[in-house]
Amino acid sequence: MAKTDVDNYLDQDTRNVYNEKAYNTTLKKQYGLTEDLITELSKEKGEPDWALDIRLKALDAYYKMENPNWGPDISYLDINNIATYVKPVDREVKSWDDVPEDIKNVFDKLGIPEAEKQALAGSGAQFDSETVYHNLSDDLKEKGIIYTSFDEALREYPDLVHEYFTKAVPIYDHKYIALHYALFSGGSFVYIPKNTKLDRPLQSYFRLNEAGAGQFEHTLIIVDEGSELQFIEGCSAPGYNELNLHAGCVELFVKRGATLRFSTIENWSKNMLNLNTKKCYVEENGKIEWIMGSFGSKVSMLYPLSVLNGRGSICEFTNISFAGNGQNLDTGLKIIHNAPNTKSIVNSKSISKDGGICTFRSNVLVKKNAINSKLALSCESLMLDSISRSDTIPCNTIETDNVEFSHEATIGKISEESIYYLMSRGLSEEDAKSLIVRGFAEPIAKAFPVEYAVEMNRLIELELEGTIG
């Protein structure tokens, strides 16, 4: 499956090809954030007029809204110093053979073409601001399944996109979602018809390769009544001295009796501000499963929101984050129980070392009508030294007495006694610490697709060695 630590496989000469040869195409690169730029971008993409209206409203909102006054400091972000649009190719292709060779080499190293052959129902690949490749197996096309880039969906299925676009995550949600809606480019669109169950996952991979650039992909997934989908999302970027920005958006709609498993491994470089936004609406007896791994980035602020609108709807949230030197990973979740007999299960773990900061925020609202609902939240944090930090910040609002709710949080350092015991059995101190950390992360790893579980363990090993990023 996809190798999220691609830069460990690429030698420096190969990386220089990507940075200096402009991907064998005419590289179009835009800085700044103006109405003229937004209008030109929408026109070039061939979007409907209503899409441009959204962009311009979002542009106005971005300049009127303030930075968040809580969490990590991001006041140093100057959008004028970010390349807001980078076009690596002239057009999206359906055949892997047609992808430009330099870009293909990156994704070959990531393992995407081979993964598609072996285990995927379809795959997509984005390089900087544009989707370069998207494909869906023919047997799934015949079932009425739609899996394409978001840009193509705007052109080919404008009415369907318009029905859902911005309906989960509104333009005015916060400053950086407004920025996203002004600049959105690339991403994936998925529609699964009623009573259709995929036995193989779909996968989209996002690579931000340009130094000092931003990526603003939009993912919109609709799983119709009685259907099932597993969607895998991977993200990576090489390390630069310039600040990069990721402000993507994910909107998910799980209809009555449907199930969506949404898995993400984010392995951004440590010059990245990751300001992503994700939200899901779940109808009666529907189920959303979030499985997330946060590695890399200078700062992450990510809190997926699940709105359980239907009776018997379920949210399962499984997450792990690993912060090393110079990293501040501020992550968590939000859940709204808005119907009877709803259920949430949360299992979050974090690891910090070398002065890294991990913060887990949970914001849970159980409304008056959500009687007979059940919630179980578990947060565990492991610090590998005395200079790292880990915080758990829960906010729970329960408006009914007829509910079962439990919240457990533990924060601790790695046990010196455990290390000593393992060393007495012949392990080195480094191997002993690695074994303890892998054991701590194992329950989360098991929730990922098997290839991603292997990759997650590799990322943890690289973090422990101090060689990642």
Tab-separated table of C-alpha atoms in Angstrom:
chain	number	residue	atom	x	y	z
A	1	MET	CA	0.000	0.000	0.000
A	2	ALA	CA	1.033	3.647	-0.047
A	3	LYS	CA	4.398	4.448	1.517
A	4	THR	CA	3.853	7.638	3.471
A	5	ASP	CA	7.546	8.179	4.239
A	6	VAL	CA	8.531	8.509	0.581
A	7	ASP	CA	11.412	10.887	1.297
A	8	ASN	CA	13.286	8.086	3.023
A	9	TYR	CA	13.327	6.259	-0.316
A	10	LEU	CA	14.339	9.148	-2.577
A	11	ASP	CA	17.930	10.254	-2.911
A	12	GLN	CA	18.761	13.972	-2.964
A	13	ASP	CA	19.453	14.057	-6.701
A	14	THR	CA	16.006	12.644	-7.415
A	15	ARG	CA	14.346	15.209	-5.136
A	16	ASN	CA	16.195	18.024	-6.912
A	17	VAL	CA	14.650	16.872	-10.193
A	18	TYR	CA	11.178	17.515	-8.753
A	19	ASN	CA	12.126	20.902	-7.370
A	20	GLU	CA	14.130	22.245	-10.343
A	21	LYS	CA	12.636	20.680	-13.490
A	22	ALA	CA	9.079	21.828	-12.754
A	23	TYR	CA	7.744	18.312	-13.348
A	24	ASN	CA	8.433	18.421	-17.136
A	25	THR	CA	5.537	20.864	-17.591
A	26	THR	CA	5.010	24.591	-17.632
A	27	LEU	CA	4.653	25.270	-13.916
A	28	LYS	CA	2.018	27.872	-13.122
A	29	LYS	CA	2.519	29.368	-9.704
A	30	GLN	CA	0.389	32.091	-8.083
A	31	TYR	CA	0.992	34.074	-4.918
A	32	GLY	CA	-1.399	36.213	-2.943
A	33	LEU	CA	-5.138	36.208	-2.375
A	34	THR	CA	-7.184	38.640	-4.448
A	35	GLU	CA	-10.557	38.677	-6.174
A	36	ASP	CA	-8.826	38.660	-9.575
A	37	LEU	CA	-6.871	35.529	-8.675
A	38	ILE	CA	-9.987	33.753	-7.381
A	39	THR	CA	-11.985	34.678	-10.496
A	40	GLU	CA	-9.187	33.522	-12.794
A	41	LEU	CA	-8.850	30.229	-10.927
A	42	SER	CA	-12.581	29.496	-11.164
A	43	LYS	CA	-12.665	30.411	-14.850
A	44	GLU	CA	-9.673	28.233	-15.676
A	45	LYS	CA	-11.316	25.256	-13.966
A	46	GLY	CA	-14.566	25.744	-15.897
A	47	GLU	CA	-16.678	25.935	-12.750
A	48	PRO	CA	-20.385	26.869	-12.590
A	49	ASP	CA	-21.212	30.442	-11.542
A	50	TRP	CA	-22.415	29.381	-8.090
A	51	ALA	CA	-18.955	27.967	-7.310
A	52	LEU	CA	-17.365	31.348	-7.999
A	53	ASP	CA	-19.968	32.994	-5.752
A	54	ILE	CA	-18.890	30.674	-2.926
A	55	ARG	CA	-15.233	31.511	-3.530
A	56	LEU	CA	-15.823	35.259	-3.415
A	57	LYS	CA	-17.985	35.101	-0.278
A	58	ALA	CA	-15.272	33.010	1.368
A	59	LEU	CA	-12.575	35.483	0.337
A	60	ASP	CA	-14.497	38.305	2.001
A	61	ALA	CA	-15.053	36.171	5.124
A	62	TYR	CA	-11.354	35.272	5.393
A	63	TYR	CA	-10.273	38.899	5.596
A	64	LYS	CA	-12.971	39.735	8.170
A	65	MET	CA	-12.305	36.808	10.519
A	66	GLU	CA	-9.617	36.604	13.196
A	67	ASN	CA	-7.096	33.890	13.982
A	68	PRO	CA	-8.190	31.491	16.736
A	69	ASN	CA	-7.277	32.923	20.145
A	70	TRP	CA	-6.633	29.498	21.681
A	71	GLY	CA	-4.339	26.608	20.823
A	72	PRO	CA	-0.977	26.887	19.053
A	73	ASP	CA	0.226	30.294	17.897
A	74	ILE	CA	-0.123	30.664	14.113
A	75	SER	CA	0.032	34.458	13.969
A	76	TYR	CA	3.253	34.285	11.932
A	77	LEU	CA	1.385	32.827	8.937
A	78	ASP	CA	1.365	35.420	6.131
A	79	ILE	CA	-0.772	34.265	3.212
A	80	ASN	CA	1.102	36.663	0.929
A	81	ASN	CA	4.205	34.507	1.351
A	82	ILE	CA	2.376	31.288	0.431
A	83	ALA	CA	2.027	30.072	-3.156
A	84	THR	CA	-1.750	29.737	-3.142
A	85	TYR	CA	-1.937	27.812	-6.424
A	86	VAL	CA	0.654	25.556	-8.068
A	87	LYS	CA	-0.259	23.724	-11.274
A	88	PRO	CA	2.056	20.778	-11.983
A	89	VAL	CA	0.206	19.347	-15.021
A	90	ASP	CA	-2.064	20.602	-17.781
A	91	ARG	CA	-4.801	18.012	-17.243
A	92	GLU	CA	-5.926	15.093	-15.116
A	93	VAL	CA	-5.475	11.648	-16.684
A	94	LYS	CA	-7.177	8.261	-16.249
A	95	SER	CA	-4.229	6.092	-17.275
A	96	TRP	CA	-1.136	5.851	-15.097
A	97	ASP	CA	0.998	5.682	-18.237
A	98	ASP	CA	-0.049	9.231	-19.119
A	99	VAL	CA	1.140	10.795	-15.864
A	100	PRO	CA	4.328	12.875	-16.373
A	101	GLU	CA	7.376	10.776	-15.598
A	102	ASP	CA	8.755	12.912	-12.756
A	103	ILE	CA	5.448	12.923	-10.900
A	104	LYS	CA	4.938	9.240	-11.616
A	105	ASN	CA	8.278	8.464	-9.982
A	106	VAL	CA	7.106	10.088	-6.729
A	107	PHE	CA	3.891	8.086	-6.590
A	108	ASP	CA	5.639	4.903	-7.712
A	109	LYS	CA	7.841	5.322	-4.639
A	110	LEU	CA	4.692	5.816	-2.567
A	111	GLY	CA	3.422	2.485	-3.884
A	112	ILE	CA	0.089	3.775	-5.216
A	113	PRO	CA	0.032	2.048	-8.653
A	114	GLU	CA	0.949	-1.329	-7.145
A	115	ALA	CA	-1.541	-0.828	-4.326
A	116	GLU	CA	-4.266	-0.149	-6.866
A	117	LYS	CA	-3.530	-3.385	-8.691
A	118	GLN	CA	-3.531	-5.455	-5.540
A	119	ALA	CA	-6.173	-4.130	-3.189
A	120	LEU	CA	-7.971	-0.980	-4.290
A	121	ALA	CA	-11.251	-0.443	-6.085
A	122	GLY	CA	-9.975	2.934	-7.267
A	123	SER	CA	-7.295	5.501	-6.527
A	124	GLY	CA	-6.567	9.158	-7.001
A	125	ALA	CA	-3.368	11.181	-6.716
A	126	GLN	CA	-2.927	14.915	-6.206
A	127	PHE	CA	0.343	16.776	-6.702
A	128	ASP	CA	0.392	20.301	-5.247
A	129	SER	CA	-2.846	22.063	-6.304
A	130	GLU	CA	-4.150	19.668	-8.945
A	131	THR	CA	-5.301	16.085	-9.211
A	132	VAL	CA	-2.995	14.390	-11.700
A	133	TYR	CA	-4.629	10.965	-11.787
A	134	HIS	CA	-7.971	9.391	-10.919
A	135	ASN	CA	-9.297	5.957	-11.811
A	136	LEU	CA	-12.147	3.619	-10.823
A	137	SER	CA	-12.462	-0.040	-11.786
A	138	ASP	CA	-14.965	-0.687	-14.588
A	139	ASP	CA	-17.145	-3.062	-12.564
A	140	LEU	CA	-17.822	-0.296	-10.018
A	141	LYS	CA	-18.645	2.253	-12.701
A	142	GLU	CA	-21.333	-0.122	-13.943
A	143	LYS	CA	-22.930	-0.052	-10.458
A	144	GLY	CA	-23.365	3.708	-10.640
A	145	ILE	CA	-20.499	4.515	-8.266
A	146	ILE	CA	-18.880	7.890	-8.852
A	147	TYR	CA	-15.255	8.401	-7.819
A	148	THR	CA	-13.489	11.291	-9.461
A	149	SER	CA	-11.593	14.460	-8.675
A	150	PHE	CA	-13.585	17.225	-7.057
A	151	ASP	CA	-12.799	19.582	-9.946
A	152	GLU	CA	-14.188	17.127	-12.490
A	153	ALA	CA	-17.254	16.486	-10.331
A	154	LEU	CA	-18.035	20.227	-10.396
A	155	ARG	CA	-18.067	20.076	-14.193
A	156	GLU	CA	-19.722	16.677	-14.693
A	157	TYR	CA	-22.163	16.504	-11.741
A	158	PRO	CA	-22.797	20.152	-10.771
A	159	ASP	CA	-26.307	19.601	-9.371
A	160	LEU	CA	-25.244	16.697	-7.142
A	161	VAL	CA	-22.197	18.578	-5.876
A	162	HIS	CA	-24.221	21.746	-5.279
A	163	GLU	CA	-26.702	19.812	-3.114
A	164	TYR	CA	-23.982	18.886	-0.593
A	165	PHE	CA	-21.047	21.292	-1.063
A	166	THR	CA	-20.569	23.571	2.014
A	167	LYS	CA	-23.590	21.899	3.668
A	168	ALA	CA	-21.502	19.994	6.246
A	169	VAL	CA	-18.754	22.585	6.721
A	170	PRO	CA	-20.087	26.129	6.185
A	171	ILE	CA	-18.000	28.960	4.767
A	172	TYR	CA	-18.062	30.885	8.055
A	173	ASP	CA	-16.985	28.000	10.298
A	174	HIS	CA	-13.582	29.584	10.965
A	175	LYS	CA	-10.957	31.743	9.267
A	176	TYR	CA	-9.056	28.916	7.571
A	177	ILE	CA	-12.106	27.139	6.215
A	178	ALA	CA	-12.999	30.478	4.613
A	179	LEU	CA	-9.500	30.488	3.109
A	180	HIS	CA	-10.101	26.933	1.898
A	181	TYR	CA	-13.362	27.802	0.165
A	182	ALA	CA	-11.703	30.742	-1.566
A	183	LEU	CA	-8.861	28.586	-2.905
A	184	PHE	CA	-10.175	24.985	-3.048
A	185	SER	CA	-8.473	22.959	-5.758
A	186	GLY	CA	-8.243	19.224	-6.301
A	187	GLY	CA	-9.547	16.615	-3.909
A	188	SER	CA	-11.985	13.751	-4.427
A	189	PHE	CA	-15.705	13.261	-4.932
A	190	VAL	CA	-17.390	9.966	-4.098
A	191	TYR	CA	-21.015	8.888	-4.456
A	192	ILE	CA	-22.050	5.363	-3.481
A	193	PRO	CA	-25.609	4.472	-4.646
A	194	LYS	CA	-28.175	2.833	-2.378
A	195	ASN	CA	-27.513	-0.716	-1.146
A	196	THR	CA	-24.031	-0.900	-2.658
A	197	LYS	CA	-21.262	-2.440	-0.572
A	198	LEU	CA	-17.649	-2.155	-1.707
A	199	ASP	CA	-15.398	-5.025	-0.678
A	200	ARG	CA	-12.283	-3.043	-1.634
A	201	PRO	CA	-11.298	0.450	-0.479
A	202	LEU	CA	-10.930	3.655	-2.434
A	203	GLN	CA	-7.767	5.652	-1.822
A	204	SER	CA	-6.741	9.239	-2.480
A	205	TYR	CA	-3.204	10.471	-1.914
A	206	PHE	CA	-2.181	14.107	-1.525
A	207	ARG	CA	1.389	15.249	-2.082
A	208	LEU	CA	2.403	18.857	-1.415
A	209	ASN	CA	5.743	18.985	-3.163
A	210	GLU	CA	6.398	22.686	-3.796
A	211	ALA	CA	8.344	24.701	-1.221
A	212	GLY	CA	6.416	27.543	0.395
A	213	ALA	CA	3.091	26.454	-1.096
A	214	GLY	CA	-0.409	25.767	0.172
A	215	GLN	CA	-2.722	22.862	-0.571
A	216	PHE	CA	-6.504	23.271	-0.384
A	217	GLU	CA	-8.062	20.019	-1.601
A	218	HIS	CA	-11.767	19.315	-0.996
A	219	THR	CA	-13.087	15.802	-0.359
A	220	LEU	CA	-16.851	15.216	-0.543
A	221	ILE	CA	-18.252	11.718	0.090
A	222	ILE	CA	-21.907	10.623	0.019
A	223	VAL	CA	-22.693	7.061	1.116
A	224	ASP	CA	-26.345	6.464	0.286
A	225	GLU	CA	-28.838	4.315	2.212
A	226	GLY	CA	-27.714	0.799	3.097
A	227	SER	CA	-24.297	1.156	1.481
A	228	GLU	CA	-20.771	0.598	2.779
A	229	LEU	CA	-17.466	2.252	1.885
A	230	GLN	CA	-13.910	2.211	3.144
A	231	PHE	CA	-11.983	5.317	2.098
A	232	ILE	CA	-8.253	5.757	2.704
A	233	GLU	CA	-6.519	9.131	2.633
A	234	GLY	CA	-2.758	9.603	2.687
A	235	CYS	CA	-0.785	12.855	2.885
A	236	SER	CA	2.903	13.724	2.723
A	237	ALA	CA	5.363	16.485	1.872
A	238	PRO	CA	9.172	16.800	1.663
A	239	GLY	CA	11.048	18.929	4.171
A	240	TYR	CA	11.912	22.532	3.315
A	241	ASN	CA	13.085	25.602	5.225
A	242	GLU	CA	10.051	27.551	3.984
A	243	LEU	CA	6.650	27.407	5.649
A	244	ASN	CA	4.019	25.278	3.907
A	245	LEU	CA	0.259	25.351	4.562
A	246	HIS	CA	-2.385	22.639	4.350
A	247	ALA	CA	-5.985	23.830	4.718
A	248	GLY	CA	-8.042	21.017	3.224
A	249	CYS	CA	-11.658	20.140	3.930
A	250	VAL	CA	-13.570	16.855	4.193
A	251	GLU	CA	-17.382	16.722	4.051
A	252	LEU	CA	-18.999	13.340	4.703
A	253	PHE	CA	-22.651	12.290	4.492
A	254	VAL	CA	-23.660	8.853	5.795
A	255	LYS	CA	-27.267	8.043	4.960
A	256	ARG	CA	-29.727	5.728	6.734
A	257	GLY	CA	-28.219	2.319	7.490
A	258	ALA	CA	-24.937	3.157	5.715
A	259	THR	CA	-21.368	2.729	6.975
A	260	LEU	CA	-18.265	4.761	6.150
A	261	ARG	CA	-14.791	3.957	7.419
A	262	PHE	CA	-12.522	6.947	6.823
A	263	SER	CA	-8.811	6.225	7.436
A	264	THR	CA	-6.071	8.853	7.316
A	265	ILE	CA	-2.303	8.821	7.731
A	266	GLU	CA	-0.862	12.342	7.738
A	267	ASN	CA	2.928	12.433	7.428
A	268	TRP	CA	3.583	16.075	6.732
A	269	SER	CA	7.068	17.558	6.901
A	270	LYS	CA	7.957	19.623	9.947
A	271	ASN	CA	7.685	22.946	8.128
A	272	MET	CA	3.928	22.410	7.611
A	273	LEU	CA	0.966	24.171	9.217
A	274	ASN	CA	-1.817	21.578	9.040
A	275	LEU	CA	-5.137	23.394	9.518
A	276	ASN	CA	-7.508	20.760	8.194
A	277	THR	CA	-11.292	20.598	8.753
A	278	LYS	CA	-13.456	17.445	8.693
A	279	LYS	CA	-17.149	16.923	9.405
A	280	CYS	CA	-19.679	14.121	9.003
A	281	TYR	CA	-23.492	13.940	9.196
A	282	VAL	CA	-24.884	10.518	10.105
A	283	GLU	CA	-28.514	9.509	9.611
A	284	GLU	CA	-30.623	6.789	11.275
A	285	ASN	CA	-28.671	3.572	12.008
A	286	GLY	CA	-25.719	4.923	10.071
A	287	LYS	CA	-22.122	4.621	11.219
A	288	ILE	CA	-18.963	6.704	10.783
A	289	GLU	CA	-15.571	5.267	11.737
A	290	TRP	CA	-12.683	7.708	11.923
A	291	ILE	CA	-9.205	6.114	11.996
A	292	MET	CA	-6.457	8.696	12.089
A	293	GLY	CA	-2.702	8.906	12.480
A	294	SER	CA	-1.017	12.305	12.848
A	295	PHE	CA	2.738	12.406	12.229
A	296	GLY	CA	4.910	15.276	11.091
A	297	SER	CA	3.890	18.954	10.693
A	298	LYS	CA	5.108	21.941	12.691
A	299	VAL	CA	1.586	22.628	13.923
A	300	SER	CA	-1.597	20.619	13.511
A	301	MET	CA	-5.090	21.796	14.445
A	302	LEU	CA	-7.610	19.110	13.526
A	303	TYR	CA	-10.876	18.185	15.282
A	304	PRO	CA	-13.237	16.059	13.136
A	305	LEU	CA	-16.908	16.676	13.944
A	306	SER	CA	-19.552	13.936	13.842
A	307	VAL	CA	-23.211	14.939	13.972
A	308	LEU	CA	-25.381	11.952	14.912
A	309	ASN	CA	-28.692	13.144	13.533
A	310	GLY	CA	-30.487	9.802	13.226
A	311	ARG	CA	-31.804	7.368	15.827
A	312	GLY	CA	-29.307	4.586	16.446
A	313	SER	CA	-26.447	6.307	14.609
A	314	ILE	CA	-22.874	5.549	15.706
A	315	CYS	CA	-19.494	7.282	15.771
A	316	GLU	CA	-16.260	5.388	16.412
A	317	PHE	CA	-13.127	7.520	16.642
A	318	THR	CA	-9.635	6.008	16.801
A	319	ASN	CA	-6.605	8.298	16.746
A	320	ILE	CA	-2.872	8.397	17.427
A	321	SER	CA	-0.463	11.334	17.223
A	322	PHE	CA	3.303	11.554	17.709
A	323	ALA	CA	5.005	14.902	18.397
A	324	GLY	CA	8.766	15.343	18.403
A	325	ASN	CA	11.105	18.314	18.679
A	326	GLY	CA	9.545	21.545	17.427
A	327	GLN	CA	6.088	20.036	16.914
A	328	ASN	CA	2.779	21.116	18.415
A	329	LEU	CA	0.016	18.659	17.502
A	330	ASP	CA	-3.309	20.005	18.747
A	331	THR	CA	-5.903	17.422	17.762
A	332	GLY	CA	-9.123	15.889	18.980
A	333	LEU	CA	-12.780	15.578	18.033
A	334	LYS	CA	-16.260	17.009	18.333
A	335	ILE	CA	-19.450	14.941	18.571
A	336	ILE	CA	-23.074	16.058	18.641
A	337	HIS	CA	-25.675	13.513	19.759
A	338	ASN	CA	-28.885	14.794	18.225
A	339	ALA	CA	-31.148	11.715	18.320
A	340	PRO	CA	-32.130	8.896	20.697
A	341	ASN	CA	-30.112	5.689	21.071
A	342	THR	CA	-26.968	7.153	19.504
A	343	LYS	CA	-23.521	5.863	20.424
A	344	SER	CA	-19.939	7.154	20.468
A	345	ILE	CA	-16.738	5.264	21.208
A	346	VAL	CA	-13.481	7.235	21.335
A	347	ASN	CA	-10.003	5.775	21.736
A	348	SER	CA	-7.177	8.304	21.421
A	349	LYS	CA	-3.468	7.939	22.134
A	350	SER	CA	-0.577	10.363	21.874
A	351	ILE	CA	3.197	10.107	22.183
A	352	SER	CA	5.559	13.044	22.714
A	353	LYS	CA	9.346	13.269	22.884
A	354	ASP	CA	12.211	15.792	22.681
A	355	GLY	CA	10.015	18.682	23.825
A	356	GLY	CA	7.122	17.874	21.488
A	357	ILE	CA	3.623	18.954	22.523
A	358	CYS	CA	0.490	16.810	22.131
A	359	THR	CA	-2.909	18.226	23.053
A	360	PHE	CA	-6.173	16.301	22.800
A	361	ARG	CA	-9.389	18.336	22.857
A	362	SER	CA	-12.823	16.731	22.992
A	363	ASN	CA	-16.058	18.671	22.708
A	364	VAL	CA	-19.147	16.519	23.220
A	365	LEU	CA	-22.757	17.735	23.171
A	366	VAL	CA	-25.648	15.433	24.078
A	367	LYS	CA	-28.915	17.199	23.353
A	368	LYS	CA	-32.144	16.802	25.322
A	369	ASN	CA	-33.715	14.547	22.705
A	370	ALA	CA	-30.715	12.149	22.660
A	371	ILE	CA	-32.132	9.866	25.357
A	372	ASN	CA	-30.684	6.371	25.852
A	373	SER	CA	-27.418	7.450	24.230
A	374	LYS	CA	-24.068	5.947	25.186
A	375	LEU	CA	-20.626	7.574	25.127
A	376	ALA	CA	-17.250	6.151	26.105
A	377	LEU	CA	-14.116	8.309	25.757
A	378	SER	CA	-10.607	7.052	26.488
A	379	CYS	CA	-7.510	9.253	26.120
A	380	GLU	CA	-3.995	7.990	26.880
A	381	SER	CA	-0.781	9.985	26.604
A	382	LEU	CA	2.798	8.778	26.838
A	383	MET	CA	5.759	11.141	27.314
A	384	LEU	CA	9.194	9.742	26.539
A	385	ASP	CA	11.179	12.349	28.497
A	386	SER	CA	10.867	15.152	31.043
A	387	ILE	CA	10.829	18.042	28.547
A	388	SER	CA	7.827	16.945	26.488
A	389	ARG	CA	4.226	17.884	27.181
A	390	SER	CA	0.818	16.285	26.890
A	391	ASP	CA	-2.582	17.776	27.746
A	392	THR	CA	-6.137	16.464	27.610
A	393	ILE	CA	-8.847	19.144	27.503
A	394	PRO	CA	-12.389	17.729	27.604
A	395	CYS	CA	-15.572	19.769	27.284
A	396	ASN	CA	-18.742	17.756	27.805
A	397	THR	CA	-22.271	19.189	27.728
A	398	ILE	CA	-24.967	16.683	28.677
A	399	GLU	CA	-28.533	18.012	28.447
A	400	THR	CA	-30.372	14.819	29.456
A	401	ASP	CA	-30.126	12.544	32.491
A	402	ASN	CA	-31.042	9.464	30.470
A	403	VAL	CA	-27.562	8.768	29.116
A	404	GLU	CA	-24.542	6.543	29.812
A	405	PHE	CA	-21.304	8.512	29.739
A	406	SER	CA	-17.735	7.682	30.728
A	407	HIS	CA	-14.522	9.635	30.218
A	408	GLU	CA	-11.086	8.295	31.092
A	409	ALA	CA	-7.794	10.141	30.628
A	410	THR	CA	-4.299	9.024	31.626
A	411	ILE	CA	-1.011	10.860	31.141
A	412	GLY	CA	2.311	9.374	32.122
A	413	LYS	CA	5.986	9.000	31.364
A	414	ILE	CA	7.628	5.887	30.025
A	415	SER	CA	8.318	3.523	32.912
A	416	GLU	CA	11.951	3.313	33.995
A	417	GLU	CA	11.134	0.007	35.692
A	418	SER	CA	9.822	-1.457	32.440
A	419	ILE	CA	12.921	-0.304	30.569
A	420	TYR	CA	15.169	-1.797	33.248
A	421	TYR	CA	13.268	-5.089	33.138
A	422	LEU	CA	13.567	-5.400	29.359
A	423	MET	CA	17.247	-4.448	29.457
A	424	SER	CA	17.792	-7.180	32.055
A	425	ARG	CA	16.443	-9.594	29.437
A	426	GLY	CA	19.078	-8.558	26.910
A	427	LEU	CA	17.494	-5.637	25.067
A	428	SER	CA	19.318	-2.362	24.566
A	429	GLU	CA	17.764	0.757	26.089
A	430	GLU	CA	16.734	1.962	22.623
A	431	ASP	CA	15.099	-1.375	21.760
A	432	ALA	CA	13.356	-1.484	25.142
A	433	LYS	CA	11.824	1.967	24.623
A	434	SER	CA	10.801	1.037	21.098
A	435	LEU	CA	9.077	-2.118	22.288
A	436	ILE	CA	7.135	-0.217	24.969
A	437	VAL	CA	6.018	2.453	22.497
A	438	ARG	CA	4.948	-0.122	19.903
A	439	GLY	CA	2.933	-1.918	22.558
A	440	PHE	CA	1.282	1.358	23.546
A	441	ALA	CA	0.347	2.073	19.909
A	442	GLU	CA	-0.672	-1.475	18.937
A	443	PRO	CA	-4.442	-1.119	19.629
A	444	ILE	CA	-4.552	1.861	17.267
A	445	ALA	CA	-2.442	0.157	14.611
A	446	LYS	CA	-4.863	-2.774	14.511
A	447	ALA	CA	-7.664	-0.439	13.433
A	448	PHE	CA	-5.839	0.601	10.245
A	449	PRO	CA	-5.838	-1.419	7.019
A	450	VAL	CA	-2.965	-3.854	7.377
A	451	GLU	CA	-0.574	-2.075	5.009
A	452	TYR	CA	-1.152	1.232	6.786
A	453	ALA	CA	-0.666	-0.423	10.171
A	454	VAL	CA	2.767	-1.541	8.991
A	455	GLU	CA	3.455	1.974	7.731
A	456	MET	CA	2.347	3.529	11.017
A	457	ASN	CA	4.757	1.305	12.927
A	458	ARG	CA	7.544	2.334	10.541
A	459	LEU	CA	6.776	6.009	11.156
A	460	ILE	CA	6.932	5.436	14.904
A	461	GLU	CA	10.296	3.715	14.523
A	462	LEU	CA	11.569	6.623	12.439
A	463	GLU	CA	10.351	9.127	15.031
A	464	LEU	CA	12.108	7.193	17.785
A	465	GLU	CA	15.307	7.242	15.748
A	466	GLY	CA	14.917	10.978	15.141
A	467	THR	CA	15.262	10.555	11.377
A	468	ILE	CA	11.796	11.427	10.122
A	469	GLY	CA	10.981	14.713	8.346
